[in-house]
Coordinates of C-alpha atoms and ligand atoms in Angstrom, one line a residue:
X70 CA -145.6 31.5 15.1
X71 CA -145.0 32.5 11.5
X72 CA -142.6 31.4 9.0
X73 CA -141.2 32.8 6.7
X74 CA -141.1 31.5 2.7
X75 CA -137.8 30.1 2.0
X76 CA -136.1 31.0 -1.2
X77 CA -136.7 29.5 -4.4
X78 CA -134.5 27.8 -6.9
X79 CA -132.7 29.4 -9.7
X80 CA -133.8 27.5 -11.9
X81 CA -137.6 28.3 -10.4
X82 CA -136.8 32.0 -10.3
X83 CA -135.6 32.0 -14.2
X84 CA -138.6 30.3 -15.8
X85 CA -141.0 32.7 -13.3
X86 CA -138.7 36.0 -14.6
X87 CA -140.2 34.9 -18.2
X88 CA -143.4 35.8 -17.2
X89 CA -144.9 35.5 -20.3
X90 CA -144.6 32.2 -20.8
X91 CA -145.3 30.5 -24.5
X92 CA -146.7 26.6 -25.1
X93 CA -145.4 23.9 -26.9
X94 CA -146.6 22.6 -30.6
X95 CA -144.3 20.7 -32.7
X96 CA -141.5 21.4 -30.4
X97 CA -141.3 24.9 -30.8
X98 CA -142.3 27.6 -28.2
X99 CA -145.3 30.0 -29.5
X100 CA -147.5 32.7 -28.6
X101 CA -151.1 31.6 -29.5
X102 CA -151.8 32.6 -32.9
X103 CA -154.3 35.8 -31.5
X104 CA -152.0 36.7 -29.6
X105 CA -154.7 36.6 -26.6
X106 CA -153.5 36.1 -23.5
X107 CA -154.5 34.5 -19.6
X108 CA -153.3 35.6 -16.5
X109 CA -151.1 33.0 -13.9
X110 CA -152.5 34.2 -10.0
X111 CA -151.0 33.0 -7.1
X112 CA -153.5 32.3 -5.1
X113 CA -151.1 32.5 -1.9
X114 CA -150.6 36.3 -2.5
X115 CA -153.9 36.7 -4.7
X116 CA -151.2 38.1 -7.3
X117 CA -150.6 38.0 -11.0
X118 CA -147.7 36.5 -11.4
X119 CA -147.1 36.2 -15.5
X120 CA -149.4 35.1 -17.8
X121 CA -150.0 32.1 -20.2
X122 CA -151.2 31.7 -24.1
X123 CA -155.0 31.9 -24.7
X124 CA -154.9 29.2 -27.4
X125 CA -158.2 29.1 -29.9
X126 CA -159.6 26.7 -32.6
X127 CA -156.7 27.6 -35.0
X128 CA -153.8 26.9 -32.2
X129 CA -155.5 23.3 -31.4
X130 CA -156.3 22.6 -34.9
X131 CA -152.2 23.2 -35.5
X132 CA -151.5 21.3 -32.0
X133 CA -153.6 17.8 -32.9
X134 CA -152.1 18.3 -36.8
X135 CA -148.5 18.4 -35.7
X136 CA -149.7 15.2 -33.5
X137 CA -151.2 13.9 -36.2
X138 CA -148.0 14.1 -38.5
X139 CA -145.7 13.0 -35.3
X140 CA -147.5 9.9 -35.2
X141 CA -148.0 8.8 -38.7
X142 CA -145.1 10.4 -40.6
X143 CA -142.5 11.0 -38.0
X144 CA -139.9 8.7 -36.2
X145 CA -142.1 8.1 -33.4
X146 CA -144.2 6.0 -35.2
X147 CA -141.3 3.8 -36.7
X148 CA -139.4 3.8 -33.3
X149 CA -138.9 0.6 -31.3
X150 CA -140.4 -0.4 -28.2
X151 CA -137.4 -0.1 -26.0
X152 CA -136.7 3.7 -27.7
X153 CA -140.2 4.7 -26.2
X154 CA -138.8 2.8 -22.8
X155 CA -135.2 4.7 -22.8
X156 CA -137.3 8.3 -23.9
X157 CA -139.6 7.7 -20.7
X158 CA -136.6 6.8 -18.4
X159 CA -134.7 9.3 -19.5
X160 CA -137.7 12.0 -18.8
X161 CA -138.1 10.0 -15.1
X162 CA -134.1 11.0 -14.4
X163 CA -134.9 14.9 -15.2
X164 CA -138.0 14.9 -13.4
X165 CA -136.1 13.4 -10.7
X166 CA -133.4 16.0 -10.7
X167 CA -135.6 19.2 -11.2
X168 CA -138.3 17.7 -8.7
X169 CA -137.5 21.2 -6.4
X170 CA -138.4 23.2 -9.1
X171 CA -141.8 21.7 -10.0
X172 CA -142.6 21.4 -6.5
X173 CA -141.9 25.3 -6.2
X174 CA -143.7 25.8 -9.2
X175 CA -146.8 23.8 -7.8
X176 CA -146.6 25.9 -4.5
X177 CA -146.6 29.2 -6.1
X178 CA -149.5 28.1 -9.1
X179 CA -151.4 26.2 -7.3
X180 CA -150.7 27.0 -3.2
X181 CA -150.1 23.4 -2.3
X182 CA -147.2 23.0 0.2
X183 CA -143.5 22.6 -2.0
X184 CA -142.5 19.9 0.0
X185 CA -145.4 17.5 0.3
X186 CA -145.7 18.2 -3.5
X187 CA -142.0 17.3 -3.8
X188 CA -142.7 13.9 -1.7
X189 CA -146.4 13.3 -3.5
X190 CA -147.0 14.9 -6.9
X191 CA -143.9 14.9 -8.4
X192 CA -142.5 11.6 -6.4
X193 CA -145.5 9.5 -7.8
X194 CA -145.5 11.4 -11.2
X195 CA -141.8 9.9 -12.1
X196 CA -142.1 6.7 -10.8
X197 CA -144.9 6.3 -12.9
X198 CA -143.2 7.5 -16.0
X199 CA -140.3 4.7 -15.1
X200 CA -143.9 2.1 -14.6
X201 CA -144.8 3.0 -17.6
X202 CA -141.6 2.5 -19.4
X203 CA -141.7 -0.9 -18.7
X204 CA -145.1 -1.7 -19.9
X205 CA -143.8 -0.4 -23.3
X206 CA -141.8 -3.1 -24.1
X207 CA -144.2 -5.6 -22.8
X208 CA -147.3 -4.9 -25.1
X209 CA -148.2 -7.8 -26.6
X210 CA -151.7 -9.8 -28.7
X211 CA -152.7 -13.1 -29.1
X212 CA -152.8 -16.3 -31.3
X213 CA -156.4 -17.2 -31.5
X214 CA -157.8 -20.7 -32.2
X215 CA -160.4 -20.7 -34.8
X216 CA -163.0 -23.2 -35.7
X217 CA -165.3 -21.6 -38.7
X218 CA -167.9 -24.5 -38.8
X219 CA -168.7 -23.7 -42.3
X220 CA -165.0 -24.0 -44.2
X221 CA -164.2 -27.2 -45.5
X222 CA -162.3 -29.9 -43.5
X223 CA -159.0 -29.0 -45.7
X224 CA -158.8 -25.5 -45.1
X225 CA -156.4 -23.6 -42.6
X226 CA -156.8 -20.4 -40.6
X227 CA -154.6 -18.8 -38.3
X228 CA -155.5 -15.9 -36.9
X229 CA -153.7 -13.2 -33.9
X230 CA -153.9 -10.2 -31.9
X231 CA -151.8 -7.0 -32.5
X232 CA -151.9 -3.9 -29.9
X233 CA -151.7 -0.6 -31.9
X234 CA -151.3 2.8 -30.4
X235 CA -155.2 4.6 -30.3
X236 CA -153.7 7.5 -32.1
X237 CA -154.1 11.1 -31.4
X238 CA -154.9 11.7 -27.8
X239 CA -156.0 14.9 -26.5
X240 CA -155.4 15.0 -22.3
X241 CA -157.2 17.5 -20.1
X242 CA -156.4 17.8 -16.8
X243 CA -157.9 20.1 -14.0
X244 CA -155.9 22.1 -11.5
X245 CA -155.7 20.2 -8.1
X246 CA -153.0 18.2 -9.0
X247 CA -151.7 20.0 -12.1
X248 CA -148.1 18.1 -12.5
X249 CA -149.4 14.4 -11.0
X250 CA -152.2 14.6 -13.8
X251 CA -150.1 15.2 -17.0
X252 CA -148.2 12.7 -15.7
X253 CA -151.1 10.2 -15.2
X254 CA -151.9 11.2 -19.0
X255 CA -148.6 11.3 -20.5
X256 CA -147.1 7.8 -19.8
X257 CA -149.2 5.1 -20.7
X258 CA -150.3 7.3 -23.6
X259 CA -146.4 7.4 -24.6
X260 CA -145.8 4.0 -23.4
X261 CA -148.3 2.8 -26.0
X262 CA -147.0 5.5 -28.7
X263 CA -149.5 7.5 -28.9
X264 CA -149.1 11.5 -29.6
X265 CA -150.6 14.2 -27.4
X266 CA -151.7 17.6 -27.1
X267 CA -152.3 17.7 -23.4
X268 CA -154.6 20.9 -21.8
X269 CA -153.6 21.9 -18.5
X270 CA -155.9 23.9 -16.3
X271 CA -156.2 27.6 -17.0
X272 CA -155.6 28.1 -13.2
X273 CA -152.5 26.1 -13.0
X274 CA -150.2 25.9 -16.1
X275 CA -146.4 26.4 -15.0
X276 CA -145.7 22.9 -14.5
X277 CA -146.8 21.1 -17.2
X278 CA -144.7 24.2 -19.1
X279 CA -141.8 22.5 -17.2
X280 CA -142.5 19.0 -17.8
X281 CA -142.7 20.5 -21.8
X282 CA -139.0 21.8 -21.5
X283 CA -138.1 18.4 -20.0
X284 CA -139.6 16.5 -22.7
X285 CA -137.6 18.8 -25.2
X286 CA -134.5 17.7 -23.1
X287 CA -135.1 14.3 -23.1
X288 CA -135.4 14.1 -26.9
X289 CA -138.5 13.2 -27.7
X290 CA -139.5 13.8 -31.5
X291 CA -141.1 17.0 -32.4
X292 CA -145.0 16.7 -32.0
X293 CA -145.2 13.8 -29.9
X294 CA -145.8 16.3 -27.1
X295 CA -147.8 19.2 -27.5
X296 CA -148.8 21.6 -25.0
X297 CA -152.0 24.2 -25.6
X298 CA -153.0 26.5 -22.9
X299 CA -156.3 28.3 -22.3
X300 CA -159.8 27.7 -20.9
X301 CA -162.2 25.5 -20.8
X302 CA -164.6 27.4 -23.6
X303 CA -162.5 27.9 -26.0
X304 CA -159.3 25.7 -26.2
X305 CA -160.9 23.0 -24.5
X306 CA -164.0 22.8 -26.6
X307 CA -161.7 23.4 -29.7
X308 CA -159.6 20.2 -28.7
X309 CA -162.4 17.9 -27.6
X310 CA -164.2 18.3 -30.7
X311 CA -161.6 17.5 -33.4
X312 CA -162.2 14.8 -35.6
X313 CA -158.4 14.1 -35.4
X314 CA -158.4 12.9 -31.6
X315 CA -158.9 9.3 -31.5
X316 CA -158.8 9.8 -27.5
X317 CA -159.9 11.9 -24.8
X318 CA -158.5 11.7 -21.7
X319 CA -160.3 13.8 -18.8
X320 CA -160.2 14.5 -15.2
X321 CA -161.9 17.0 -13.6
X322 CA -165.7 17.7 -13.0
X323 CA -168.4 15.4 -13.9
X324 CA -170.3 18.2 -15.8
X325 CA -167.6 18.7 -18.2
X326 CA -167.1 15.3 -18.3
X327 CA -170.4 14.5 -19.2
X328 CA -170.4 17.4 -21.6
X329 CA -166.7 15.6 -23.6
X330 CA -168.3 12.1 -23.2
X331 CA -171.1 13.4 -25.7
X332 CA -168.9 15.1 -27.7
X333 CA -166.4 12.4 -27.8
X334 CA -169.1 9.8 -29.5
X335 CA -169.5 12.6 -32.1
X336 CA -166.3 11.1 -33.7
X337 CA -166.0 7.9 -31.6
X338 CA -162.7 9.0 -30.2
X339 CA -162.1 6.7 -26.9
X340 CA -162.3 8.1 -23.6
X341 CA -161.3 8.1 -20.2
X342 CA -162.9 10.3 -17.5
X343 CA -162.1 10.4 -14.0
X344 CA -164.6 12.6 -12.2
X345 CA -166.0 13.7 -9.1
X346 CA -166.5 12.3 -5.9
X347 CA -168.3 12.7 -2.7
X348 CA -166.5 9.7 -1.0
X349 CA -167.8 7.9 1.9
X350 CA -165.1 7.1 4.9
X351 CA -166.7 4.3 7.5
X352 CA -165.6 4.0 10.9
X353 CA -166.9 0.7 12.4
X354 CA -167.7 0.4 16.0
X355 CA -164.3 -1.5 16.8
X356 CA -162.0 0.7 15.4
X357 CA -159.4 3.0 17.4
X358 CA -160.9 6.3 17.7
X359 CA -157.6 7.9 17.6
X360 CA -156.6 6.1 14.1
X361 CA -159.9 7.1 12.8
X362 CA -159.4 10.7 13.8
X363 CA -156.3 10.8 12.3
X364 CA -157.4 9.1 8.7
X365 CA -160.5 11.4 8.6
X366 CA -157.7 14.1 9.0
X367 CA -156.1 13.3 6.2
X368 CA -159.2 12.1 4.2
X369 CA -160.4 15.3 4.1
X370 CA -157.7 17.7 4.7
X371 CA -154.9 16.6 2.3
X372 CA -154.1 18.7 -0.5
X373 CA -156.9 21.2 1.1
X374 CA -159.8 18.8 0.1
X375 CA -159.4 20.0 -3.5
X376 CA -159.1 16.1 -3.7
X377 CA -161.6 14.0 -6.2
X378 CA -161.4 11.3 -3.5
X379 CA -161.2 13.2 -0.6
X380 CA -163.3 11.4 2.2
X381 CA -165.7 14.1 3.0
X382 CA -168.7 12.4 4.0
X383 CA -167.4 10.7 7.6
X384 CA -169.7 7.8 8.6
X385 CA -168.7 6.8 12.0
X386 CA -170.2 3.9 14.6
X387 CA -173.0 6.1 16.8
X388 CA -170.3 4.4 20.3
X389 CA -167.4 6.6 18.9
X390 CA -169.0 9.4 17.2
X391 CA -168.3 11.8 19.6
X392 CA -164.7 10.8 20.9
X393 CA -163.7 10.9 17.0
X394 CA -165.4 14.1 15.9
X395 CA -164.0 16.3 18.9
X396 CA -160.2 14.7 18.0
X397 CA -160.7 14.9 14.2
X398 CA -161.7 19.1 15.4
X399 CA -158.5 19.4 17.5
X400 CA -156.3 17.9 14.6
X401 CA -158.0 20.3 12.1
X402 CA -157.2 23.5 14.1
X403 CA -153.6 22.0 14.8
X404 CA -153.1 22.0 11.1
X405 CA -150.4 25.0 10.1
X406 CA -151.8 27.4 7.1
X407 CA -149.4 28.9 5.0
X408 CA -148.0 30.0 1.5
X409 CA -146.7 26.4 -0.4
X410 CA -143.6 27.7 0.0
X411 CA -143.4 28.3 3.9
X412 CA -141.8 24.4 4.9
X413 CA -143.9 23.9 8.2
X414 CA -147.1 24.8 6.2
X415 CA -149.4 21.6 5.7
X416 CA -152.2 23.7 4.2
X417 CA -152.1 26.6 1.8
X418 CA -154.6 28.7 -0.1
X419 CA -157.6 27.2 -1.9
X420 CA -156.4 27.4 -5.9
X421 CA -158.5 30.6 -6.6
X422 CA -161.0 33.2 -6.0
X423 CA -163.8 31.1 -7.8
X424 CA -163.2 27.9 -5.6
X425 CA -163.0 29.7 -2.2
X426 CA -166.0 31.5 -2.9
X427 CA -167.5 28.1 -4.0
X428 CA -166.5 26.4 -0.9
X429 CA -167.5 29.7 1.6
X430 CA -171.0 29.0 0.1
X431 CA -171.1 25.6 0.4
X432 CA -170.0 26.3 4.0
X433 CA -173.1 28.5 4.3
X434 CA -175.5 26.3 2.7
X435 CA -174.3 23.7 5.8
X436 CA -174.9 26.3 8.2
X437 CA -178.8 27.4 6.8
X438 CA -179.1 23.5 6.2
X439 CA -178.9 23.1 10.0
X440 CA -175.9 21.5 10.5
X441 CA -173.4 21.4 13.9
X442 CA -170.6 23.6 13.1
X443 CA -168.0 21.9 14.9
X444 CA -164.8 24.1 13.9
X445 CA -163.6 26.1 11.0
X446 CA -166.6 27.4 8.8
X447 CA -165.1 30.4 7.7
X448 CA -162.4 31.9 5.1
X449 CA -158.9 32.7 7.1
X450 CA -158.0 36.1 8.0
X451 CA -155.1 36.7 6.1
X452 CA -154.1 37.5 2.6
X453 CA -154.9 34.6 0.4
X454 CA -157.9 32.4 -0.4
X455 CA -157.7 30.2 2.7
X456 CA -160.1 28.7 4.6
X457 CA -159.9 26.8 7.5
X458 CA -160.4 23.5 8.2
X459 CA -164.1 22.7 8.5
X460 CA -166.1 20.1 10.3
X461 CA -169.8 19.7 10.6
X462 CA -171.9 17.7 12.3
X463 CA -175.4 15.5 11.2
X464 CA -177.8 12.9 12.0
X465 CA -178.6 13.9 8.1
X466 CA -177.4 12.6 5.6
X467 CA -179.9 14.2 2.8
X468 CA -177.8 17.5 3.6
X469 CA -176.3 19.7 0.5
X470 CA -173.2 19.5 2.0
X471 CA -173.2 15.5 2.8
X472 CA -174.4 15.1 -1.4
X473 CA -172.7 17.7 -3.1
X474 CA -168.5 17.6 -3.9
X475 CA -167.8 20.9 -2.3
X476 CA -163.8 20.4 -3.7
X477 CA -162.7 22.1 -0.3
X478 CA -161.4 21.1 3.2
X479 CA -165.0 20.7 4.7
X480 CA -166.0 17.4 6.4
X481 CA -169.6 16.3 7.4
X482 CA -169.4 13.6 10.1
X483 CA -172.3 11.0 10.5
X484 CA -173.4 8.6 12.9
X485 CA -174.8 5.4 12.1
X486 CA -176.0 2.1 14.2
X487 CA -176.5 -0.3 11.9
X488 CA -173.5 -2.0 9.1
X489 CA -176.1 -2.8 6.8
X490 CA -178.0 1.1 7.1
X491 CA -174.9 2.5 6.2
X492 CA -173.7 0.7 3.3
X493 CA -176.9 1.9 1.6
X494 CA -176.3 5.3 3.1
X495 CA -172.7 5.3 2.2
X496 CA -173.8 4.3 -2.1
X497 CA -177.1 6.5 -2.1
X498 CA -175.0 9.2 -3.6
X499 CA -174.6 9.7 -7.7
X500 CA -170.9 9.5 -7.2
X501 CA -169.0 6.4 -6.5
X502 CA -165.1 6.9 -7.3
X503 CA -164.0 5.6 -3.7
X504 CA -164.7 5.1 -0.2
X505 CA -162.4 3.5 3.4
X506 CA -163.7 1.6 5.8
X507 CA -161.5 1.5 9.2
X508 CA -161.9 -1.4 11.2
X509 CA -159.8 -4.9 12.4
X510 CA -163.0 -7.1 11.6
X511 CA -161.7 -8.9 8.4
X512 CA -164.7 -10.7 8.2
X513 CA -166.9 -7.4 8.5
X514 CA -164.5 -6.0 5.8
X515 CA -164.5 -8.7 3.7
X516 CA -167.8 -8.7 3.7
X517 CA -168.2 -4.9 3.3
X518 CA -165.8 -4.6 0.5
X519 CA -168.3 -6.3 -2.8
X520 CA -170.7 -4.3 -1.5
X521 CA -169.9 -0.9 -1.7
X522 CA -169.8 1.0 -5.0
X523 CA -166.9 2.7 -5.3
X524 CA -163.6 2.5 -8.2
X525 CA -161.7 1.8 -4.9
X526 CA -162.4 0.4 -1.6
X527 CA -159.3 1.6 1.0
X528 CA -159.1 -0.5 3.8
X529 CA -157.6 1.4 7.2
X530 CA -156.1 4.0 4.9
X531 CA -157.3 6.4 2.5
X532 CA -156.5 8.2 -0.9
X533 CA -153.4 5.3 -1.0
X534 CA -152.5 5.5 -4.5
X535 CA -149.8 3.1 -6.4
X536 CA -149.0 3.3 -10.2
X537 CA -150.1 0.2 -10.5
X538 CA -153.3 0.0 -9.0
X539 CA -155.8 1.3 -11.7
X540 CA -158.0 4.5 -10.2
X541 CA -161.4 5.5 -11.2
X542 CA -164.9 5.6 -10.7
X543 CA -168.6 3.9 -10.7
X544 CA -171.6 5.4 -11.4
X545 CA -171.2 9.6 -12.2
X546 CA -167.3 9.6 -11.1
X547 CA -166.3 8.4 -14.4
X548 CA -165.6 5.7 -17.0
X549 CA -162.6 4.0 -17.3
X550 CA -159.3 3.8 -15.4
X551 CA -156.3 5.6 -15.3
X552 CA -152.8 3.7 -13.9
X553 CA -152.2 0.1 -13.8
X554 CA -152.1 -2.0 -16.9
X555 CA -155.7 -0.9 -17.5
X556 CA -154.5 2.5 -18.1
X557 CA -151.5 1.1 -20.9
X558 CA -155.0 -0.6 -22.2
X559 CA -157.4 2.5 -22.6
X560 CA -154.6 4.0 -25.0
X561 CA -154.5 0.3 -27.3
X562 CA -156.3 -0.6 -29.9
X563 CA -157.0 -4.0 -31.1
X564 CA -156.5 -5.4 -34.5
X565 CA -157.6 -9.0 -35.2
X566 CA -155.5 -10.5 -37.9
X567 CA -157.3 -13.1 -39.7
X568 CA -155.9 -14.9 -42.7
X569 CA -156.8 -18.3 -44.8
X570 CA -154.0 -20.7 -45.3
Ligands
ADP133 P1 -163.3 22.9 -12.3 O1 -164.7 23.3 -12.3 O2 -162.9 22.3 -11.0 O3 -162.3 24.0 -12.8 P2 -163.5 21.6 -14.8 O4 -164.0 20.3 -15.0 O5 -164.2 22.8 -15.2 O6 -163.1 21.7 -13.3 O7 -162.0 21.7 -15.5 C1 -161.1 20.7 -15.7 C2 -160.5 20.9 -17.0 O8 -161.5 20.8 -18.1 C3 -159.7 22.2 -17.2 O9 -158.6 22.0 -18.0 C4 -160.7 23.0 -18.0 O10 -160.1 24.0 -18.7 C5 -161.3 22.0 -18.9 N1 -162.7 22.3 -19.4 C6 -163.6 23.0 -18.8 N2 -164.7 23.1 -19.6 C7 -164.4 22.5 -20.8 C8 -165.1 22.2 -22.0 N3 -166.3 22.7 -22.2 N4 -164.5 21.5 -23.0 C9 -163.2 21.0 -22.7 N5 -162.5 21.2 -21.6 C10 -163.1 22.0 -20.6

């Protein structure tokens, strides 16, 4: 059966019709200073589709000074707590009421389905804006007790805490969730009054454009927002480098990250990076074989494994291997393909030429590695960078394909006997953002949980995500967290106030 797209918003049709479409610096809408230009694909119809500004060292360097000025000279840094809460809200309400439009936006950019968008990326993006609005009025230090052994008897102290916004932060964000990510940046960074220039993937730029317009709307000060577009190599670099960024906020891969953890202790700006993942999913003996297929499903599958925790290496109990890995394979070839746009679609097109020809070789590596193709393996034959669903099959672990994040919907299922052999399988990898383990055995889980090295153990679930329960990584998949009160944190300073009576 095929399905036809449904028609898009007005609204989504109008900011499209632009097609060149301009970023943000001190609230005005420019055309990078070269005049050099990217092109917007959608990877659905593998069409250009508009194109955005190329910005270079002179764009950023006028991007993180209008920050710079937003926060120290502006009203933003004068403005109350609860003016930083009502701006936040306020943005939550038009995310809310536009949250079609993004979606659509999403779908055509990035190829991710408009309506599980709608429900996921842009749901949990507002409500975490309205989180975060409450944490801003609820920032607070600390009197401290002092003792100073050395002052006389007669003397008095009294020293406190203060929280102070970092500064300047510059936010880069990859393209898997483009929208969900400048949210994650955007609010406690705001919440804490900081400034921003935020750097949204080359790939997938519309929305953040639309969350820039909304910011605009909501009345946030000029400069308290800016948004620069372009690669990697040029804007990136330009950004990460500045000596006016006090932060860096990253997610994305854990070579760049590496490569903007170096450069941010350059000028000790503070930094955040959430990274890759290769993230183990365990399926203990007494678990339903039917609830396991269906978590793997989504595990893996869910937002086309483009996922950083997307459960792709399945460790399941040697009894049920076989039961779970032949269901998990019919779910997979159940799952409808389409354009984002198309409501029965679940999955669309990977984001671009570069990661479907990334994943087809990673799919090929499995096969010359020797692995049981058990469905899928190869691109889809229609127009777009789809590929389908993939499963393979391994007693081996030591695989390519079961060590490297392949960043596509491509499983490799394990068996294992033995709890304690596959914890250590399940942390001999360099990543450790998250991993699930699916069984009623509380004590086994309990005992499971302190032992595994991930930023987050799931328990019967997976990739469950709440704004405030803070997400990251161990090991290579990153430092820091972002959401949760430890996200309002990373974007604090504190000052110790000490005086003599
Ligand atoms: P992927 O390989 O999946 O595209 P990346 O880690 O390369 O993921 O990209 C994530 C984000 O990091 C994007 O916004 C990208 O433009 C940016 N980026 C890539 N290289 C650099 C760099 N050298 N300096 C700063 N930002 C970079």
């Amino acid at each position: 059966m095929t399905h036809e797209p449904a028609g898009i918003e007005q609204k989504t049709q109008a900011f499209l019709d632009r097609q060149n479409h301009r970023m943000l610096i001190d609230g005005q809408w420019v055309d990078a200073l070269k005049n050099k230009r990217m092109q917007v694909v959608n990877p659905a119809e593998e069409t250009v589709i508009g194109s955005i500004p190329s910005a270079h060292s002179d764009d950023v360097n006028k991007a993180v000074g209008c920050a710079k000025a937003a926060l120290e000279q502006g009203a933003w840094g004068k403005m109350r707590p609860s003016g930083r809460q009502n701006l936040l809200l306020k943005l939550a309400d038009l995310i809310e009421r536009d949250a079609r439009i993004i979606a659509e936006l999403e779908a055509i950019d990035n190829g991710k389905s408009a309506a599980i968008a709608q429900a996921v990326d842009i749901g949990l993006g507002l409500e975490f804006f309205r989180y975060m609005a409450g944490w801003a009025t609820k920032i607070e230090g600390s009197t401290l007790d002092v003792s100073m052994p050395f002052a006389p008897p007669e003397a008095d102290f009294f020293a406190y805490t203060r929280r102070e916004p970092v500064g300047v932060v510059a936010a880069i964000i990859p393209w898997n969730f483009p929208f969900l990510m400048a949210c994650w940046k955007l609010a406690p960074a705001l919440a804490a009054g900081c400034t921003v220039v935020l750097k949204p993937a080359e790939q997938t730029s519309l929305s953040a454009l639309y969350l820039g317009e909304l910011i605009a709307e909501a009345n946030f000060p000029d400069g308290v927002v800016n948004i620069v577009t372009g690669d990697g190599q040029s804007t990136g670099s330009a950004l990460i480098t500045h000596p006016d960024i006090n932060k860096i906020s990253f997610t994305g891969s854990t070579q760049v990250g590496q490569l903007i953890g170096r450069a941010a202790m350059d000028n000790m700006a503070r930094v955040t990076l959430e990274l890759g993942g290769k993230s183990p999913m365990i399926v203990l003996e007494d678990c339903d074989p039917e609830k396991a297929a269906q978590g793997a499903a989504v595990a893996i599958f869910f937002n086309h494994g483009q996922t950083c925790s997307a459960g792709s290496r399945l460790y399941v109990h040697r009894s049920i291997f076989d039961t779970v890995v032949n269901r998990l394979a019919e779910l997979a070839e159940a799952i409808p393909m389409g354009p984002g746009l198309d409501p029965a679609a679940q999955m669309g097109p990977l984001v671009s030429q570069v990661q479907l020809d990334r994943v087809c070789h990673y799919i090929e590596t499995g096969c010359q590695e020797g692995a049981r193709l058990v469905t899928g393996g190869e691109r889809a034959d229609r127009k777009g960078y789809y590929v389908k669903p993939t499963i393979f099959a391994s007693e081996d672990d030591s695989l390519v394909i079961a060590r490297e994040e392949i960043f596509g919907p491509v499983l490799v299922a394990i068996p294992f006997d033995d709890v304690d052999d596959v914890v250590e399988r399940a942390n001999d990898s360099r990543y450790g953002l998250a991993a699930s383990i699916w069984s009623n055995d509380l004590s086994q889980v309990q005992r499971l949980i302190p032992r595994l090295k991930a930023g987050t153990v799931w328990v019967n679930g997976h990739n469950m995500l709440d704004s405030n329960v803070p997400f990251g990584g161990y090991k290579l998949s990153g430092v820091g967290r972002d959401m949760g009160k430890q996200s309002l944190d990373s974007y604090l300073e504190t000052k110790s106030v000490f005086m003599a009576l």
